[in-house]
Amino acid sequence: MTEDPRAPRDWSTQPPYIFADYKSTVLRGPSKPLVSLKQTLSERTGPVYGHEAIGSLDSDLTRNAAKDGEPLGERIIVTGLVMDEAGRPVPGTLVEVWQANAAGRYIHTVDQHDAPIDPNFFGGGRCVTGDDGRYRFVTVKPGAYPWGNHFNAWRPNHIHFSLFGPCFATRLVTQMYFPGDPLLELDPIFQATPEPYRDLLVSRFSIEVTEPGIALGYEFDIVLRGPSATPLEN
Amino acid sequence: MSSKQTPSQTVGPYFAYGLTPAQYGYGHTSAVQPVVGDDGTPGERIRLVGCVFDGAGDVIPDAMIEIWQAGGDGRYPHGDQVHGPNTGFTGFGRSGTGMGEPGEFVFETIKPGATEDGQAPHISVIVFMRGLLSHAYTRVYFADEADANDNDPVLSAVPPERRGTLLAQREDAGKTVIYRFDIHMQGDRETVFFDV
């Protein structure tokens, strides 16, 4: 089975490769124009992941690394739909997440931020979308943390997302932010996204997703490239 | 109803424990490995290695590379073919460049065959890193497949003076066949990146 060709990447919603305020882009973003590639079998196929690749606790970050208790922080549920541009669900696709702990510290060995590591929190998780395209994670709200981009720079609270979709051309890595975060307007990574589309990266609080007495709920839908036959403007 | 494509964001500096935890020794399993094919996979075993360089010519130690390729028979393990004769061959791999000097990505795989739709043997590549806001697509072709390369539709669409940036060079090191493919993000030797 081969997938239909995908609609082009919609560069109007995407950040540019070089965005001077985000200093690492200056020497790392491609500087020459991209060469157009007419999609072949290589782009219309892609890896397939089934539930066999996923452990039972992989989507619960409050439990997948617990040693002697629960991680500290505000417990949250993050869920949403993975869909194409026409709103059709993308079922059975791998969703991987990683994030800082509630104190704003990553478990990564390179992270030297002077905030505590949580012995009961790893920060990585994954799941596969259901037939309706929905994913769901239980975790704690990640903390903000400082970084070296400019004086007094802080990353807003965020969760990293990695998605595949049906083929190689639908790959996406992005970040989910939280509503009302005052750091968003100061963050060059968030701000690199064209202004009309920044809100696509911000989750929304949902009292319906919130579980009474357990955890606050946030919804974050993700739109991947759809088949090229999709009428984009109807 | 139509929706806009979700914007990409950088993978950041801390992807290793989330996306490549086994490779970096974090004690959790990885959904995707740098081993794409094993001894049971039909085809020629190869190791694909390379460094990623920034615009100052420095090696980038926190890049992540993903590859997608056909098997030695030119078929992709996609859809109905997933559980076909290529048992043990995933076609897909992921490797970070942060495992120490010299900052290489390393894939254990097999050399792909010409694909069913007549393309020269190649490996599709996605590049991620801190400082790259949107992932970049490129391709590995094989320098020792000159005839097939000359007839490849994608390679033919690349300006001739830049095609060399897409060619992996073969190095025979004992029993291991190594193909080296360095990626230059910028500069005179900037790798060709595709708008797929």
mmCIF file of C-alpha atoms in Angstrom, chain B residues 84-191:
data_model
loop_
_atom_site.group_PDB
_atom_site.id
_atom_site.type_symbol
_atom_site.label_atom_id
_atom_site.label_comp_id
_atom_site.label_asym_id
_atom_site.label_seq_id
_atom_site.Cartn_x
_atom_site.Cartn_y
_atom_site.Cartn_z
ATOM 1 C CA GLY B 84 6.618 -9.573 4.419
ATOM 2 C CA PRO B 85 9.860 -11.356 3.612
ATOM 3 C CA ASN B 86 12.021 -8.554 5.054
ATOM 4 C CA THR B 87 11.524 -9.750 8.599
ATOM 5 C CA GLY B 88 13.889 -7.855 10.856
ATOM 6 C CA PHE B 89 14.266 -5.020 8.367
ATOM 7 C CA THR B 90 12.469 -1.875 9.511
ATOM 8 C CA GLY B 91 13.634 0.473 6.763
ATOM 9 C CA PHE B 92 13.683 3.251 9.332
ATOM 10 C CA GLY B 93 16.413 4.362 11.709
ATOM 11 C CA ARG B 94 17.324 7.185 14.039
ATOM 12 C CA SER B 95 20.728 8.210 15.378
ATOM 13 C CA GLY B 96 21.959 11.158 17.412
ATOM 14 C CA THR B 97 25.435 12.619 16.868
ATOM 15 C CA GLY B 98 26.197 13.077 20.550
ATOM 16 C CA MET B 99 27.956 9.844 21.454
ATOM 17 C CA GLY B 100 31.379 11.458 21.753
ATOM 18 C CA GLU B 101 34.203 12.246 19.315
ATOM 19 C CA PRO B 102 33.997 12.793 16.455
ATOM 20 C CA GLY B 103 30.244 13.420 16.732
ATOM 21 C CA GLU B 104 29.017 11.015 14.089
ATOM 22 C CA PHE B 105 25.683 9.481 13.367
ATOM 23 C CA VAL B 106 26.027 5.741 12.779
ATOM 24 C CA PHE B 107 23.489 3.417 11.146
ATOM 25 C CA GLU B 108 23.818 -0.315 10.726
ATOM 26 C CA THR B 109 21.770 -1.154 7.681
ATOM 27 C CA ILE B 110 21.856 -2.746 4.269
ATOM 28 C CA LYS B 111 22.465 -1.160 0.913
ATOM 29 C CA PRO B 112 19.115 -0.400 -0.713
ATOM 30 C CA GLY B 113 18.328 -1.577 -4.201
ATOM 31 C CA ALA B 114 16.914 0.527 -7.017
ATOM 32 C CA THR B 115 13.299 1.194 -6.073
ATOM 33 C CA GLU B 116 10.247 -0.227 -7.797
ATOM 34 C CA ASP B 117 9.560 3.127 -9.437
ATOM 35 C CA GLY B 118 13.003 3.193 -11.053
ATOM 36 C CA GLN B 119 14.990 5.442 -8.768
ATOM 37 C CA ALA B 120 18.691 4.888 -8.149
ATOM 38 C CA PRO B 121 19.557 3.253 -4.817
ATOM 39 C CA HIS B 122 19.199 5.953 -2.170
ATOM 40 C CA ILE B 123 18.369 6.597 1.462
ATOM 41 C CA SER B 124 15.956 9.369 2.441
ATOM 42 C CA VAL B 125 17.197 11.517 5.309
ATOM 43 C CA ILE B 126 15.677 13.972 7.772
ATOM 44 C CA VAL B 127 17.925 16.288 9.769
ATOM 45 C CA PHE B 128 16.917 17.707 13.160
ATOM 46 C CA MET B 129 18.867 19.805 15.649
ATOM 47 C CA ARG B 130 18.803 22.645 18.100
ATOM 48 C CA GLY B 131 18.773 25.772 15.951
ATOM 49 C CA LEU B 132 16.833 24.121 13.136
ATOM 50 C CA LEU B 133 13.246 25.322 13.453
ATOM 51 C CA SER B 134 11.927 23.011 10.774
ATOM 52 C CA HIS B 135 13.361 19.612 9.856
ATOM 53 C CA ALA B 136 15.367 19.397 6.636
ATOM 54 C CA TYR B 137 15.039 16.643 4.029
ATOM 55 C CA THR B 138 17.970 15.335 2.031
ATOM 56 C CA ARG B 139 19.029 12.074 0.359
ATOM 57 C CA VAL B 140 22.024 9.774 0.365
ATOM 58 C CA TYR B 141 23.056 8.414 -3.032
ATOM 59 C CA PHE B 142 25.981 6.078 -3.549
ATOM 60 C CA ALA B 143 29.054 7.313 -5.427
ATOM 61 C CA ASP B 144 29.679 3.796 -6.771
ATOM 62 C CA GLU B 145 26.302 3.699 -8.530
ATOM 63 C CA ALA B 146 27.220 6.214 -11.232
ATOM 64 C CA ASP B 147 25.097 4.737 -14.006
ATOM 65 C CA ALA B 148 21.962 4.530 -11.896
ATOM 66 C CA ASN B 149 22.607 8.008 -10.491
ATOM 67 C CA ASP B 150 22.813 9.454 -14.002
ATOM 68 C CA ASN B 151 19.263 8.283 -14.663
ATOM 69 C CA ASP B 152 17.721 9.200 -11.313
ATOM 70 C CA PRO B 153 14.905 11.740 -11.651
ATOM 71 C CA VAL B 154 15.496 13.452 -8.294
ATOM 72 C CA LEU B 155 19.255 13.703 -8.657
ATOM 73 C CA SER B 156 18.848 14.943 -12.217
ATOM 74 C CA ALA B 157 16.779 17.861 -10.942
ATOM 75 C CA VAL B 158 19.674 19.002 -8.724
ATOM 76 C CA PRO B 159 22.094 21.523 -10.251
ATOM 77 C CA PRO B 160 25.094 19.458 -11.480
ATOM 78 C CA GLU B 161 27.620 21.348 -9.371
ATOM 79 C CA ARG B 162 25.719 20.442 -6.186
ATOM 80 C CA ARG B 163 25.026 16.753 -6.846
ATOM 81 C CA GLY B 164 28.259 15.722 -5.178
ATOM 82 C CA THR B 165 26.856 16.825 -1.809
ATOM 83 C CA LEU B 166 24.413 13.904 -2.016
ATOM 84 C CA LEU B 167 26.974 11.174 -2.739
ATOM 85 C CA ALA B 168 28.176 8.825 -0.006
ATOM 86 C CA GLN B 169 31.707 7.511 -0.493
ATOM 87 C CA ARG B 170 32.509 3.868 0.094
ATOM 88 C CA GLU B 171 35.281 2.929 2.516
ATOM 89 C CA ASP B 172 36.183 -0.700 3.049
ATOM 90 C CA ALA B 173 37.410 -1.222 6.591
ATOM 91 C CA GLY B 174 38.117 -4.894 7.119
ATOM 92 C CA LYS B 175 34.888 -6.818 6.942
ATOM 93 C CA THR B 176 32.730 -3.741 7.392
ATOM 94 C CA VAL B 177 31.552 -1.753 4.421
ATOM 95 C CA ILE B 178 31.270 1.901 5.406
ATOM 96 C CA TYR B 179 29.592 4.642 3.447
ATOM 97 C CA ARG B 180 30.470 8.133 4.646
ATOM 98 C CA PHE B 181 27.978 10.932 4.176
ATOM 99 C CA ASP B 182 28.792 14.247 5.818
ATOM 100 C CA ILE B 183 26.091 16.900 5.995
ATOM 101 C CA HIS B 184 26.979 20.590 5.672
ATOM 102 C CA MET B 185 24.201 22.912 6.809
ATOM 103 C CA GLN B 186 25.742 25.958 5.109
ATOM 104 C CA GLY B 187 28.751 27.144 3.093
ATOM 105 C CA ASP B 188 30.365 26.262 -0.217
ATOM 106 C CA ARG B 189 29.633 22.585 0.323
ATOM 107 C CA GLU B 190 26.107 23.102 1.690
ATOM 108 C CA THR B 191 24.203 19.849 1.317
#
